[in-house]
Short mmCIF file of C-alpha atoms and ligand atoms in Angstrom, two decimals:
data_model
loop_
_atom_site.label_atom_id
_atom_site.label_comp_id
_atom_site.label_asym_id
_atom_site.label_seq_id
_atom_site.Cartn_x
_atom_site.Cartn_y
_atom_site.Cartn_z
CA UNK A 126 -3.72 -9.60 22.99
CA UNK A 127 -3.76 -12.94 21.42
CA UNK A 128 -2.13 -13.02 17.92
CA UNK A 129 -2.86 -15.70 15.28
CA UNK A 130 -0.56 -14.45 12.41
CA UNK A 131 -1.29 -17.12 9.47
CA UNK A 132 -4.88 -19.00 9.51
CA UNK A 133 -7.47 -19.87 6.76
CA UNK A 134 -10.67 -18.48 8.61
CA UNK A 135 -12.40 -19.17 5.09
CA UNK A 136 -12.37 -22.84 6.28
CA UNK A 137 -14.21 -22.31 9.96
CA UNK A 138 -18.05 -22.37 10.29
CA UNK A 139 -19.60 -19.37 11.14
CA UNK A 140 -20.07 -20.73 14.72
CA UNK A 141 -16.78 -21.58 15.20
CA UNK A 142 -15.53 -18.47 14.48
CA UNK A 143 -17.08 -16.75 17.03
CA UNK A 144 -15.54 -18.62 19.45
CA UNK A 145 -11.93 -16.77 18.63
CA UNK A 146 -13.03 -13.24 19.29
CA UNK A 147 -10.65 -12.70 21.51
CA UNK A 148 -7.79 -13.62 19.28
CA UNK A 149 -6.67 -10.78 16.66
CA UNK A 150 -6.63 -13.14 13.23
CA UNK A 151 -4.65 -12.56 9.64
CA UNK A 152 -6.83 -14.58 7.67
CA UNK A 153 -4.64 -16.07 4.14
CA UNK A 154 -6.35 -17.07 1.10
CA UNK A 155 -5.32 -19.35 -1.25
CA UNK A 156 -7.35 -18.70 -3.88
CA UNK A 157 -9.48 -16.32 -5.72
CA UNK A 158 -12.71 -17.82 -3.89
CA UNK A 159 -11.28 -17.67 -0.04
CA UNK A 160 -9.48 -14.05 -1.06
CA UNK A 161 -13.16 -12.84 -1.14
CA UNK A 162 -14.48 -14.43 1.52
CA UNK A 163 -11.41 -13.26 3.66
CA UNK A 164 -12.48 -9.64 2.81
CA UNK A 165 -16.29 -10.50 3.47
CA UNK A 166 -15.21 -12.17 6.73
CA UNK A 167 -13.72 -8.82 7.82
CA UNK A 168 -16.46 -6.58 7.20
CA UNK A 169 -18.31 -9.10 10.10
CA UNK A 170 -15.57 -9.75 12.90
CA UNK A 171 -13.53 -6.59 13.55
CA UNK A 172 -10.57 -9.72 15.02
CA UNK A 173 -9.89 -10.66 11.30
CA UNK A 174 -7.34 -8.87 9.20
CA UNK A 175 -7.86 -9.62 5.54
CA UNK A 176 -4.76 -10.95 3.36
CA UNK A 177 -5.87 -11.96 -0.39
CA UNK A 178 -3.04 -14.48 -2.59
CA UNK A 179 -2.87 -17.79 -4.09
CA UNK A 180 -1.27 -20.60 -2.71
CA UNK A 181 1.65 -22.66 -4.38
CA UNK A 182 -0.26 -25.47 -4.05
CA UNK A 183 -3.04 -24.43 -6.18
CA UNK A 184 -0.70 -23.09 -9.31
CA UNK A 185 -1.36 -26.41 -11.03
CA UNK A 186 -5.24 -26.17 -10.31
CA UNK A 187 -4.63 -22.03 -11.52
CA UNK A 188 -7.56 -20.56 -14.05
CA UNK A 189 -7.31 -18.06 -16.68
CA UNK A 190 -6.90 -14.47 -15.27
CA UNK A 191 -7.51 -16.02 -11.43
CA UNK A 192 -4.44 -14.25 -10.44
CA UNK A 193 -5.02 -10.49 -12.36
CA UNK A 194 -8.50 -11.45 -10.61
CA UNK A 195 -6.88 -11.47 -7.02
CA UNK A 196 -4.71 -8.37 -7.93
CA UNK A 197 -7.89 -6.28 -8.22
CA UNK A 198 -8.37 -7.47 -4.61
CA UNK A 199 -5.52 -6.07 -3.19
CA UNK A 200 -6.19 -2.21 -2.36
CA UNK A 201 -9.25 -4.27 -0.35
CA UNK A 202 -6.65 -6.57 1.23
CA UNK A 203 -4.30 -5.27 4.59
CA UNK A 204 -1.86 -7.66 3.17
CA UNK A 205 -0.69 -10.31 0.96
CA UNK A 206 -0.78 -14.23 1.32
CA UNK A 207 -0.21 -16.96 1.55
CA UNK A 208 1.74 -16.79 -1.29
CA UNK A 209 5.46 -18.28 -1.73
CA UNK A 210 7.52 -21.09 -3.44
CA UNK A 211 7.29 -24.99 -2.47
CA UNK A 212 9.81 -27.42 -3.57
CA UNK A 213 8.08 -30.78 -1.46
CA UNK A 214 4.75 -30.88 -2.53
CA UNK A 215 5.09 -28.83 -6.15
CA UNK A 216 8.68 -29.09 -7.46
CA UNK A 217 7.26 -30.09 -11.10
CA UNK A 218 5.29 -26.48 -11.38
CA UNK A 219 8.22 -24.46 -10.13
CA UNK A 220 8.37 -22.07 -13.03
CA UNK A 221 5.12 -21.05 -12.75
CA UNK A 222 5.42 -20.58 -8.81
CA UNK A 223 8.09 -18.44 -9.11
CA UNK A 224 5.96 -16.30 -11.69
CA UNK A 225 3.63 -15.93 -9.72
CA UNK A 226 5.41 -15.66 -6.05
CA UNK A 227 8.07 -12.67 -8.18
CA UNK A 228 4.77 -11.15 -9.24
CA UNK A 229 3.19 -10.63 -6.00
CA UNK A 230 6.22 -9.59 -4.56
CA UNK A 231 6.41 -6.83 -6.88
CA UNK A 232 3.28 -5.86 -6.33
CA UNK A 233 3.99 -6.44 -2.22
CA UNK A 234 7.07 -4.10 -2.83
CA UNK A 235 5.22 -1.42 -5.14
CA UNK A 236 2.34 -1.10 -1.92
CA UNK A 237 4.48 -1.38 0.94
CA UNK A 238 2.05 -3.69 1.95
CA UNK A 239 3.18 -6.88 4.45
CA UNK A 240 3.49 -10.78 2.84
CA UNK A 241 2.33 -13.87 4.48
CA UNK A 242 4.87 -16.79 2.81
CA UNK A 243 4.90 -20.66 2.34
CA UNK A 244 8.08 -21.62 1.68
CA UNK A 245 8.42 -25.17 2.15
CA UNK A 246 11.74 -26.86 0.91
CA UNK A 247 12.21 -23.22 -0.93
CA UNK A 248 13.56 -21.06 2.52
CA UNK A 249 16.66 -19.37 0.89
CA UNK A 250 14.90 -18.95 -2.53
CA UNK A 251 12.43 -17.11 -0.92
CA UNK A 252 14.72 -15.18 0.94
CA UNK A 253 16.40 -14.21 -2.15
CA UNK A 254 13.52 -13.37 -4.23
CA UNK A 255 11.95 -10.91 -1.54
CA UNK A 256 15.08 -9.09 -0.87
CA UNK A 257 15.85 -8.84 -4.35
CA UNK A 258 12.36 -6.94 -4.64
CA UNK A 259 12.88 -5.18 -1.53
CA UNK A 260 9.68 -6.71 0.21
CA UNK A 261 9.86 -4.68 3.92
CA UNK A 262 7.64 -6.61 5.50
CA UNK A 263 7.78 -10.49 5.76
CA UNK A 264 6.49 -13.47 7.87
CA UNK A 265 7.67 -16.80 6.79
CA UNK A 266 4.66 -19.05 8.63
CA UNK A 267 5.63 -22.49 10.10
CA UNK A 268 9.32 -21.58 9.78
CA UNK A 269 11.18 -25.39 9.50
CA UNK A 270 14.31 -24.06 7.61
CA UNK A 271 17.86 -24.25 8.07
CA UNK A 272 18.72 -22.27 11.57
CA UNK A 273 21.51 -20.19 9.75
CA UNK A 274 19.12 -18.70 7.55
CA UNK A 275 17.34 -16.89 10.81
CA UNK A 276 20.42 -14.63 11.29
CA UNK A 277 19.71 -13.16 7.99
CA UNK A 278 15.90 -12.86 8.56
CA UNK A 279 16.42 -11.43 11.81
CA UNK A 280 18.85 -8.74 10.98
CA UNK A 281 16.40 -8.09 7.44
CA UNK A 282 13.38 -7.25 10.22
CA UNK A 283 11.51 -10.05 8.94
CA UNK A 284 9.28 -12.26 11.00
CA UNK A 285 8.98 -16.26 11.46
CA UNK A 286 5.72 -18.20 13.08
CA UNK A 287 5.71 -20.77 15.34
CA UNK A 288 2.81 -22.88 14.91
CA UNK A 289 0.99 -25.14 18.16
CA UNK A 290 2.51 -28.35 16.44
CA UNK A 291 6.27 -27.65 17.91
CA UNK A 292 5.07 -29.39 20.62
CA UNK A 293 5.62 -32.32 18.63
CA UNK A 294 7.93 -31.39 15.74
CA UNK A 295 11.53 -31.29 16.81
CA UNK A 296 12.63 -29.74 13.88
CA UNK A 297 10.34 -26.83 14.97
CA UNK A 298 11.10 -26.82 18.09
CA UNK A 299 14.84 -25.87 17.25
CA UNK A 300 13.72 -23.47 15.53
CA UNK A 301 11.65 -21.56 18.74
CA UNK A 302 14.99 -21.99 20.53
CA UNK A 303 17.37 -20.16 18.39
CA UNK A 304 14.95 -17.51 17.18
CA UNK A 305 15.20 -14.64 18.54
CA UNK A 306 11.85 -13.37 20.44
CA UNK A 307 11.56 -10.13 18.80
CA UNK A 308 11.25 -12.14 15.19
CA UNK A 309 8.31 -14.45 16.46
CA UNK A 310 4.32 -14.32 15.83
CA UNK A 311 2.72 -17.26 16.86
CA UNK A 312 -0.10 -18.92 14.56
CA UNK A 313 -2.27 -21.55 13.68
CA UNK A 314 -2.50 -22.31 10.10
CA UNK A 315 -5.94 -23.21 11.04
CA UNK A 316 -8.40 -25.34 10.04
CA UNK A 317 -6.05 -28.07 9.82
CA UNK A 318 -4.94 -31.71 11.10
CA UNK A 319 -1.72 -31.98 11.64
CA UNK A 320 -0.63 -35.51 13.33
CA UNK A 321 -4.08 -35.88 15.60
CA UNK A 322 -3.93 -31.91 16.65
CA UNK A 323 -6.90 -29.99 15.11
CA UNK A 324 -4.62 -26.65 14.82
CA UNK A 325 -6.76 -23.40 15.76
CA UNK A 326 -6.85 -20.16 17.22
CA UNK A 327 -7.80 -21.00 20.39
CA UNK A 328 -4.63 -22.88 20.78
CA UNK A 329 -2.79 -19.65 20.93
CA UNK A 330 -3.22 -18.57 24.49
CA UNK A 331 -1.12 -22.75 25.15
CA UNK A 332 1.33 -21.90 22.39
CA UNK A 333 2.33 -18.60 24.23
CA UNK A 334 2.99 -20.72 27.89
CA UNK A 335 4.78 -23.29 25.63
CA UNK A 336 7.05 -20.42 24.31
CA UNK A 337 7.71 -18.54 27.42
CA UNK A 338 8.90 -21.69 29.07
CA UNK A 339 11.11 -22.66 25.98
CA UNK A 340 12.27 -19.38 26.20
CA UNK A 341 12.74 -18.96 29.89
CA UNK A 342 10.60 -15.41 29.75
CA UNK A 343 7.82 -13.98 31.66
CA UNK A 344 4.65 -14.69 29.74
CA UNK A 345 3.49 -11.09 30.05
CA UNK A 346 6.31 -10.05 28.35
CA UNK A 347 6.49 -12.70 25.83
CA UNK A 348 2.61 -11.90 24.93
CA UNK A 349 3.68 -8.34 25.07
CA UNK A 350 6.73 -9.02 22.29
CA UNK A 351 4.65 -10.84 19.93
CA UNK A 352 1.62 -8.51 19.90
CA UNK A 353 4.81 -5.58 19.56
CA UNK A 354 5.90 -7.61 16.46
CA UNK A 355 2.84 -8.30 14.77
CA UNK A 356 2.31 -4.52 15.06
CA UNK A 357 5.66 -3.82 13.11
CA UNK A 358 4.54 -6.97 10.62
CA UNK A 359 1.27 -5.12 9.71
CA UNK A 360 2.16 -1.44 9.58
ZN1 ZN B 472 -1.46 -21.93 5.55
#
């Protein structure tokens, strides 16, 4: 099975989306709007696992009650996301990410239920903040942070993604290589341009050849691993 672990299937046309069947999809939100339309989305394509949140990049575009709004949403949702910190793009509204990110995780932690995290420029507060709540289940998507930091994930049980664009993103890359396999789902982050590649789920099945070789592993066995993992990620 084919295993897209982070993607925004709110943003894909109809059409489009019917061209991914054969990839199993957690579809993020990032707002109250797309947390609906994730759940909606499920109810039609039996691939698409349903995650509500609210991104970090929206807290400064955040309305009244929009997140007590997406809490209602959550005994709809199989999980919650994409939710998280990000010091790049959003240093200035920090506070009020880490309100919100603390509140979700209680909430994640209360439900047992499995997070989907952003945590750009923010890796080791993240890490903090969900093992101070006791979060069980975690994937940090697009994982770009420091390499020593994946010791601690690893031996936590939580789960990184690599995304199609470590083809070109060294940083990435180095990231593939010192991960251990039985922390990796691969993803998409889908619909989005990153440097020329339209990212996707139907880059998956190329991701997974790209990893086995990086890894030097059969790619039966590496498909095999990551569908085992996402399996453990969504309980
Ligand atoms: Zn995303």
């Amino acid at each position: 099975m084919l295993i897209d672990s982070h993607c925004h299937v709110y943003g894909f046309k109809i059409d489009e989306l019917k061209n991914f069947k054969e990839v199993k999809i957690i579809g993020v939100a990032e707002d109250y709007e797309s947390s609906i339309k994730n759940l909606e989305l499920s109810e039609n394509f039996s691939n698409i696992v349903p995650f509500v949140g609210f991104h970090p990049w929206n807290i400064p575009d955040m309305r009244n009650k929009e997140i007590e709004m997406i809490i209602q949403l959550v005994k709809k949702s199989r999980g919650l996301g994409e939710i998280g910190l990000d010091k790049k793009f959003r240093e200035k509204y920090l506070d009020s990410q880490v309100k919100v990110f603390e509140l979700f995780c209680d909430i994640a932690s209360q439900n047992n239920l499995p997070m989907n995290i952003h945590a750009l420029n923010s890796w080791e507060e993240c890490f903090k903040t969900i093992t101070k709540y006791n979060v069980k289940r975690v994937l940090f998507h697009w994982y770009s942070g420091p390499t020593h930091l994946l010791k601690e994930l690893y031996y936590q049980g939580y789960f990184i993604s690599i995304n199609p664009a470590v083809v070109i993103q060294p940083k990435h890359r180095k990231i593939l290589e010192e991960a251990e396999l039985e922390m990796i789902l691969t993803e998409s982050d889908g619909p989005y341009m990153y440097r020329g590649m339209y990212l996707n789920p139907s880059m998956i099945r190329d991701l997974l050849n790209f990893i086995a070789k990086v890894k030097g592993a059969k790619l039966e066995d590496v498909e095999k691993t990551i569908e085992e993992n996402f399996s453990k990620f969504l309980g």
